[in-house]
Coordinates of C-alpha atoms in Angstrom, one line a residue:
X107 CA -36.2 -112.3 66.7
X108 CA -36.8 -115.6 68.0
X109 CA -36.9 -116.5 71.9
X110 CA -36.8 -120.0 73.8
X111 CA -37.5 -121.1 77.1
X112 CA -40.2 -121.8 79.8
X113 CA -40.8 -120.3 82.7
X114 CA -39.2 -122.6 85.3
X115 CA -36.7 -124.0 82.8
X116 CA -32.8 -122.9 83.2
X117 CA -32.9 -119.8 81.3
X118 CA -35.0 -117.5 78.7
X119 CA -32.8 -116.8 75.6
X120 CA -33.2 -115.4 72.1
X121 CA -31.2 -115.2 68.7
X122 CA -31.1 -112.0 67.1
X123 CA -31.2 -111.9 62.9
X124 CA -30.5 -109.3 60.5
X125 CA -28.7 -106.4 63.0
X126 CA -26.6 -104.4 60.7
X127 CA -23.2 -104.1 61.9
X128 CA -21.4 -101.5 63.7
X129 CA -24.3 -100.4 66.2
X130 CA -23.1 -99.2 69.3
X131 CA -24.5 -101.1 72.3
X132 CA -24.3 -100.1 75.6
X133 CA -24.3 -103.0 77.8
X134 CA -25.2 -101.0 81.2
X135 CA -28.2 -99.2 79.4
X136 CA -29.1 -102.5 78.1
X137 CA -29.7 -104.4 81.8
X138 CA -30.8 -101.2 82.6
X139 CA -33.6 -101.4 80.6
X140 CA -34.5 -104.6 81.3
X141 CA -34.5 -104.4 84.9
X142 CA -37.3 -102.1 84.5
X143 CA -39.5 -105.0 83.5
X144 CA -37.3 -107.3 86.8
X145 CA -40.4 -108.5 89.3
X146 CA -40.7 -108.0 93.0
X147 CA -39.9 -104.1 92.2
X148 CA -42.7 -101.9 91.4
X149 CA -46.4 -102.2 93.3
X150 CA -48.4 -104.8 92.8
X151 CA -45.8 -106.9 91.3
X152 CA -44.8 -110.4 91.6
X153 CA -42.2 -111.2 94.3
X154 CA -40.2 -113.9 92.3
X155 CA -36.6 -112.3 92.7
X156 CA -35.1 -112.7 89.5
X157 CA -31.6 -110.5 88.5
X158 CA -32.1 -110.9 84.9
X159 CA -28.5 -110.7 83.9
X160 CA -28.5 -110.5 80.3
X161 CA -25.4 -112.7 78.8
X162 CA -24.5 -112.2 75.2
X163 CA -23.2 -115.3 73.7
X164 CA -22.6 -113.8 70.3
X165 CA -22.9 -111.0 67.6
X166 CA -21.2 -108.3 69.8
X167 CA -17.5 -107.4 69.9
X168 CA -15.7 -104.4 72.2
X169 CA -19.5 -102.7 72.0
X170 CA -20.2 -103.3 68.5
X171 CA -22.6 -105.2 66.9
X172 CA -21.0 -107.5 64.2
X173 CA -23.6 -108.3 61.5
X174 CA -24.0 -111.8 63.1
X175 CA -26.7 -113.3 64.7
X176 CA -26.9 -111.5 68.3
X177 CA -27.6 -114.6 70.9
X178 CA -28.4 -113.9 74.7
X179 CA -29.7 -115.6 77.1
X180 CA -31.2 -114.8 80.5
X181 CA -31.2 -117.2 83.4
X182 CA -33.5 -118.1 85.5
X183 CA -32.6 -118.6 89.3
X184 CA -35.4 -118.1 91.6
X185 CA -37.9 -120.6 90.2
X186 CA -40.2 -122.7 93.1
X187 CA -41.6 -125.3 90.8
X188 CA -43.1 -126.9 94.3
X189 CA -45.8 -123.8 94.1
X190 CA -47.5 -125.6 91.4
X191 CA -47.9 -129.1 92.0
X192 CA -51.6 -128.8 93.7
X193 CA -52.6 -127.1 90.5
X194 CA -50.7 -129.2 87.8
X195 CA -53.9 -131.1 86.8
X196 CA -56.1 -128.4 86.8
X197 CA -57.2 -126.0 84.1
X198 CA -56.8 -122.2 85.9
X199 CA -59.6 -119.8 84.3
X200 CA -58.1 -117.6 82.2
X201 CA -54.7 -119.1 81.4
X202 CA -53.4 -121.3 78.2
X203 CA -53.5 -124.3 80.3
X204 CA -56.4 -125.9 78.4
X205 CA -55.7 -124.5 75.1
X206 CA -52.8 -125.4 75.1
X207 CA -53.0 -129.2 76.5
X208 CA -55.5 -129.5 73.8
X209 CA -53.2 -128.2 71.0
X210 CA -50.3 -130.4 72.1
X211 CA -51.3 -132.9 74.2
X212 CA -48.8 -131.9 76.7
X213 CA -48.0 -129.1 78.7
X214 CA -45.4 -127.5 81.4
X215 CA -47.4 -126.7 84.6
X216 CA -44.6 -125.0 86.4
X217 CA -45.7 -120.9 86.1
X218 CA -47.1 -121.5 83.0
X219 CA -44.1 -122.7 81.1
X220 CA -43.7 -121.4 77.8
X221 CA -47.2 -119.7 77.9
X222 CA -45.5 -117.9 80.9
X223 CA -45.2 -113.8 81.1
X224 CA -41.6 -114.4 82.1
X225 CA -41.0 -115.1 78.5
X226 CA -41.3 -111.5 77.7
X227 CA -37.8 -110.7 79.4
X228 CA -36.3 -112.1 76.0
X229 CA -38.6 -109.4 74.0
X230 CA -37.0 -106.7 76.5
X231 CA -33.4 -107.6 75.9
X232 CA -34.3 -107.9 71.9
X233 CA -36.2 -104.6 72.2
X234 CA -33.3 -103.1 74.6
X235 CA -30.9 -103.7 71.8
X236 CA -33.7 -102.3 68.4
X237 CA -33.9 -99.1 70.8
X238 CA -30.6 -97.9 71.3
X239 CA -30.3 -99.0 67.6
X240 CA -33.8 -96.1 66.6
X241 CA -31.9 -94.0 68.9
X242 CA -28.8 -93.4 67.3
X243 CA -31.4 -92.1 64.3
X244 CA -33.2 -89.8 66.6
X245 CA -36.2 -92.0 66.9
X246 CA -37.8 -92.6 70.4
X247 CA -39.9 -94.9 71.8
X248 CA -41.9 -93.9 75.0
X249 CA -44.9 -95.7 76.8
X250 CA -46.5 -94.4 79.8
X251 CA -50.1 -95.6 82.0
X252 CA -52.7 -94.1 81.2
X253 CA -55.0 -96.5 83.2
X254 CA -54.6 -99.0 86.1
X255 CA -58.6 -100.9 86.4
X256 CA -60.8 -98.1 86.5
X257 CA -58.1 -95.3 88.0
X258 CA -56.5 -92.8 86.5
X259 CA -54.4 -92.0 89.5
X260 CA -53.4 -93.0 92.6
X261 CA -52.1 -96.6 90.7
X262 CA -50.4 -98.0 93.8
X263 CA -53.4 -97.7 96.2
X264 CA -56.1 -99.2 93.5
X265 CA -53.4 -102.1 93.4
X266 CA -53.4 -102.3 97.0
X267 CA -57.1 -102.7 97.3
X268 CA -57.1 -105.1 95.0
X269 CA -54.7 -107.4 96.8
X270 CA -56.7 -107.0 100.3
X271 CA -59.6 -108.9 98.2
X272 CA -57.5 -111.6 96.5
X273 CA -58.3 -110.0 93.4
X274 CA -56.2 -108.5 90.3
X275 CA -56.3 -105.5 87.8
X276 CA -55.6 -104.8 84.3
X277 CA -55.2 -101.5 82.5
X278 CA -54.2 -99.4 79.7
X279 CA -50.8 -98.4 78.7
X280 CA -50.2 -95.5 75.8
X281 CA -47.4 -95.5 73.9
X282 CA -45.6 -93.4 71.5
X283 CA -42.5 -93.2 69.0
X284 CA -41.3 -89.8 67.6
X285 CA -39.6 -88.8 65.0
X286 CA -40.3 -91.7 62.9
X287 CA -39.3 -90.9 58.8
X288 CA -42.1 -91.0 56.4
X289 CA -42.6 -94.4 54.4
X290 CA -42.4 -96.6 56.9
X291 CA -45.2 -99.5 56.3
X292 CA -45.9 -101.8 53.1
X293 CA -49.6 -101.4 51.2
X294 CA -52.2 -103.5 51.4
X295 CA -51.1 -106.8 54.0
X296 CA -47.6 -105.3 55.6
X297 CA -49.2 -101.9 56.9
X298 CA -47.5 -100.9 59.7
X299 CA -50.9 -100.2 61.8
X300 CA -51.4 -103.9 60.9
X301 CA -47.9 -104.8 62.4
X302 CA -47.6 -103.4 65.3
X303 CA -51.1 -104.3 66.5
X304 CA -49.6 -108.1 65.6
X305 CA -46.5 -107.3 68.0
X306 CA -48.9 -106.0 70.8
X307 CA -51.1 -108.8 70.9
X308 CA -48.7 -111.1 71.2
X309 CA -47.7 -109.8 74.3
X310 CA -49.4 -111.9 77.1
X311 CA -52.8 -110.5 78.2
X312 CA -53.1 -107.7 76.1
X313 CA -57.0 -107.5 74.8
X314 CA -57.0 -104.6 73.0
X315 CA -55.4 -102.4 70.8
X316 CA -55.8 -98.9 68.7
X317 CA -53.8 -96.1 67.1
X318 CA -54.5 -92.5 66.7
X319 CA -57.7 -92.1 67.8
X320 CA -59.0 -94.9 67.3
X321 CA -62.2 -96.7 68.2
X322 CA -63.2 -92.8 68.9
X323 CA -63.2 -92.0 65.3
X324 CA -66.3 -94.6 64.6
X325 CA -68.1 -92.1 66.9
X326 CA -67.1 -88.9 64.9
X327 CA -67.8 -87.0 61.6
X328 CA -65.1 -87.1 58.6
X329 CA -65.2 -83.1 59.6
X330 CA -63.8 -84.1 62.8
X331 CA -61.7 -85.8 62.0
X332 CA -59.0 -84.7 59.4
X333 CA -55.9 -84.3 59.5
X334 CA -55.0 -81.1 57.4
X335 CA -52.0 -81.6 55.8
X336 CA -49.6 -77.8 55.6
X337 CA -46.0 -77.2 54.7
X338 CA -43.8 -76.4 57.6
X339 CA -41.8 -73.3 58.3
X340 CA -38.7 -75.9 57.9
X341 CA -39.9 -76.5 54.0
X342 CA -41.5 -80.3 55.5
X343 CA -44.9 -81.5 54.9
X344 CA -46.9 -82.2 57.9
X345 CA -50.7 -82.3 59.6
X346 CA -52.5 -80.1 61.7
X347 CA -53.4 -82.5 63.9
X348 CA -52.4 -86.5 63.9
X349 CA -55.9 -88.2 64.6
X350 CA -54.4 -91.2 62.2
X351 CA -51.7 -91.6 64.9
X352 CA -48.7 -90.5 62.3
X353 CA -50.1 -93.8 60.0
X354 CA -52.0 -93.4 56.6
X355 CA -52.9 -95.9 54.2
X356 CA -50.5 -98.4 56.0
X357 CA -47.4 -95.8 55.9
X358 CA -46.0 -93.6 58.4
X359 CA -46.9 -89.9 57.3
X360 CA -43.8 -88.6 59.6
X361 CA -46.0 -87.4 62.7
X362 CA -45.5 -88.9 66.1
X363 CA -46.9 -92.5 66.2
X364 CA -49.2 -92.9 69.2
X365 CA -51.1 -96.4 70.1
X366 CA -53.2 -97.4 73.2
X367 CA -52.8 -101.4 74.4
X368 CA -54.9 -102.7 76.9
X369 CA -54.3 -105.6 79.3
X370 CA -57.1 -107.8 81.0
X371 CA -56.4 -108.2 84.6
X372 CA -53.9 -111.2 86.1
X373 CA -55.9 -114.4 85.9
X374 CA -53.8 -116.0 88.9
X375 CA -56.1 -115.2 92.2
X376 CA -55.1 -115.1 94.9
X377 CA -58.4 -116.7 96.5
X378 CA -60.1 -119.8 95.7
X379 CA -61.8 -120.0 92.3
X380 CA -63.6 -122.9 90.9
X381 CA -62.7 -124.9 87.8
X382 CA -62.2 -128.6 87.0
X383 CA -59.3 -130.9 86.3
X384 CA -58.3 -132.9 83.2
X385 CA -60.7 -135.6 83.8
X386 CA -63.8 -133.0 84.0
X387 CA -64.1 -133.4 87.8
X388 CA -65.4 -130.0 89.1
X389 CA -62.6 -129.0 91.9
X390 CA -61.4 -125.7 93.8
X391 CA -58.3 -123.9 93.1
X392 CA -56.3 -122.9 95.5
X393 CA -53.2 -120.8 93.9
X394 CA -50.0 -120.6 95.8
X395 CA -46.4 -118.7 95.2
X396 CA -45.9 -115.4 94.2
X397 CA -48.2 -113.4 91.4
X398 CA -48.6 -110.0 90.4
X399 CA -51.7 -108.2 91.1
X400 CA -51.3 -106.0 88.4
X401 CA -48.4 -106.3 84.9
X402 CA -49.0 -102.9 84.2
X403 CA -45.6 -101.2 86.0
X404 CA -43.8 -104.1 84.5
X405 CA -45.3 -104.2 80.9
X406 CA -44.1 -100.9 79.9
X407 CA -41.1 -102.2 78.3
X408 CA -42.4 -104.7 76.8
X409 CA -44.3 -102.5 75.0
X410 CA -41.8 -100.2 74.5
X411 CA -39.7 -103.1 73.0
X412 CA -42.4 -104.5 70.7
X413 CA -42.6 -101.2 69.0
X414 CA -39.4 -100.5 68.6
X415 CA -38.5 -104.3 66.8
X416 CA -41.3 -103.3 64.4
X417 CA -40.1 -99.6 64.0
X418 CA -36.3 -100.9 63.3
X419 CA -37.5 -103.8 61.3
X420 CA -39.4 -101.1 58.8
X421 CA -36.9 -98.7 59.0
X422 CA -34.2 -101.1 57.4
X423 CA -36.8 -102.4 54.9
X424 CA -37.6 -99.3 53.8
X425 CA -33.7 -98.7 53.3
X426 CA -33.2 -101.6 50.5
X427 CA -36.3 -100.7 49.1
X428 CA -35.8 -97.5 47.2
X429 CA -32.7 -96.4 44.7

């Protein structure tokens, strides 16, 4: 997959490579899917009213994909560039603005540009497309919240509090994929672990990630631990339990991939924070327009998509692979 666009630019896009032909699509479950991650729709999201209407420009014919390269593009049409021209000199704590000003020596102010959340809705429409592809195989892909700052419940109203203040949220999201085949992964430096904790942080403001059980196991004894492996009343091999979150050694072991991602809160608040501009000059920021207080409702599939581009990628490597 590769994506383009910027934020405030005339569209988000993305080309497609290596689809193998004759996969049904479903163009209604498709923007279905994607308007899941839409803003201005679920608490404590951002009010920027974008449709997200996904066009296909190629790779698709009478539902079918055609062993081309899929392109799409989704345009944008409720930009307000205006929000940030106070802040266009200023570095805002937390974002890429500095980083990357430094690395290129120029930069697109206007929501971020290319560093911008918004360029996830190309992952979506990519991810839309790997899922229904996993699902004709009978594998799913399902990601839920576990954890909105420090609640466990009541998401909406820790959101709302949040807001009152000026302030913002991050969270956890869980994810998991189900009835993945065994042998999925490459040793050594393509391990699938290794891959899709690659695709999950390079989803904007994700900080963490782990699979099975993760950073839990350092705490436990091997005893504890172990995942038993037994033959099935079907004749197949299988574990006990899955503390390795269905991946050993690199390679899917046929139990249900599970993975936790965590987000840091929104850096955009909605109160003034200090900082200083390009010159060094300490000055107070002020941010305007529309933000979410929380990406949590709206990152679900994102993540969701993520894993299933690396599921579907490995699934079809593991196909040309083996006699």
């Amino acid at each position: 997959m590769t994506t383009f666009g910027e934020s405030h630019g005339p569209a988000m896009g993305g080309v497609i490579d290596g689809m193998p032909a004759g996969v049904s699509i479903d163009m209604d479950r498709l923007q279905r899917f994607v308007n899941r991650r839409r803003p201005g729709q679920t608490a404590g999201a951002s009010a920027r009213d974008e449709k997200d209407k996904v066009e296909i420009l190629s790779g698709l014919w009478q539902g079918k994909t055609l062993g081309t390269p899929i392109g799409f593009v989704v345009r944008n049409t409720d930009a307000r560039s205006a929000d940030y021209e106070g802040i266009a000199a200023c570095y805002r704590p937390n974002h890429a603005d500095f980083t990357w000003e430094a690395k290129y020596g120029i930069r697109d102010p206007r929501g971020g540009g290319r560093a911008s959340a918004r360029e996830t809705v190309a992952r979506v429409v990519a991810g839309g497309i790997a899922l229904q592809a996993l699902q004709s195989l009978g594998i799913t892909v399902s990601a839920t919240i576990e954890r909105v700052g420090k609640a466990t419940s009541d998401f909406e109203q820790e959101m709302a509090s949040a807001a009152s203040q000026g302030d913002t949220l991050g969270g956890v999201i869980s994810c998991k994929v189900c009835n993945v085949p065994v042998g999925l992964g490459e040793p050594a430096y393509g391990k699938l672990h290794a891959q899709l904790a690659a695709a999950m942080m390079s989803i904007p403001s994700v900080h963490g990630f782990e699979y099975g059980d993760g950073f839990g196991m350092a705490s436990c004894r091997g005893s504890e631990v172990m995942d038993v492996f037994e033959k099935r009343a079907d004749g197949t091999v299988g574990t006990s339990a899955n503390h390795s979150g269905g991946i050993q050694g690199g390679i899917s072991n046929g139990e249900d991939i599970t993975m936790r991602i965590a987000f840091k809160p929104v850096p955009t608040l909605m109160r003034d924070v200090p900082t200083i501009d390009r010159d060094g000059n300490p000055v107070t920021l002020a941010a305007r327009g529309r933000h979410d207080v929380c990406v949590i409702n709206r990152a679900l599939p994102v993540v969701e998509s993520m894993a299933a581009l690396v599921i579907l990628d490995n699934y079809l490597i593991r196909k040309t692979n083996v006699l």
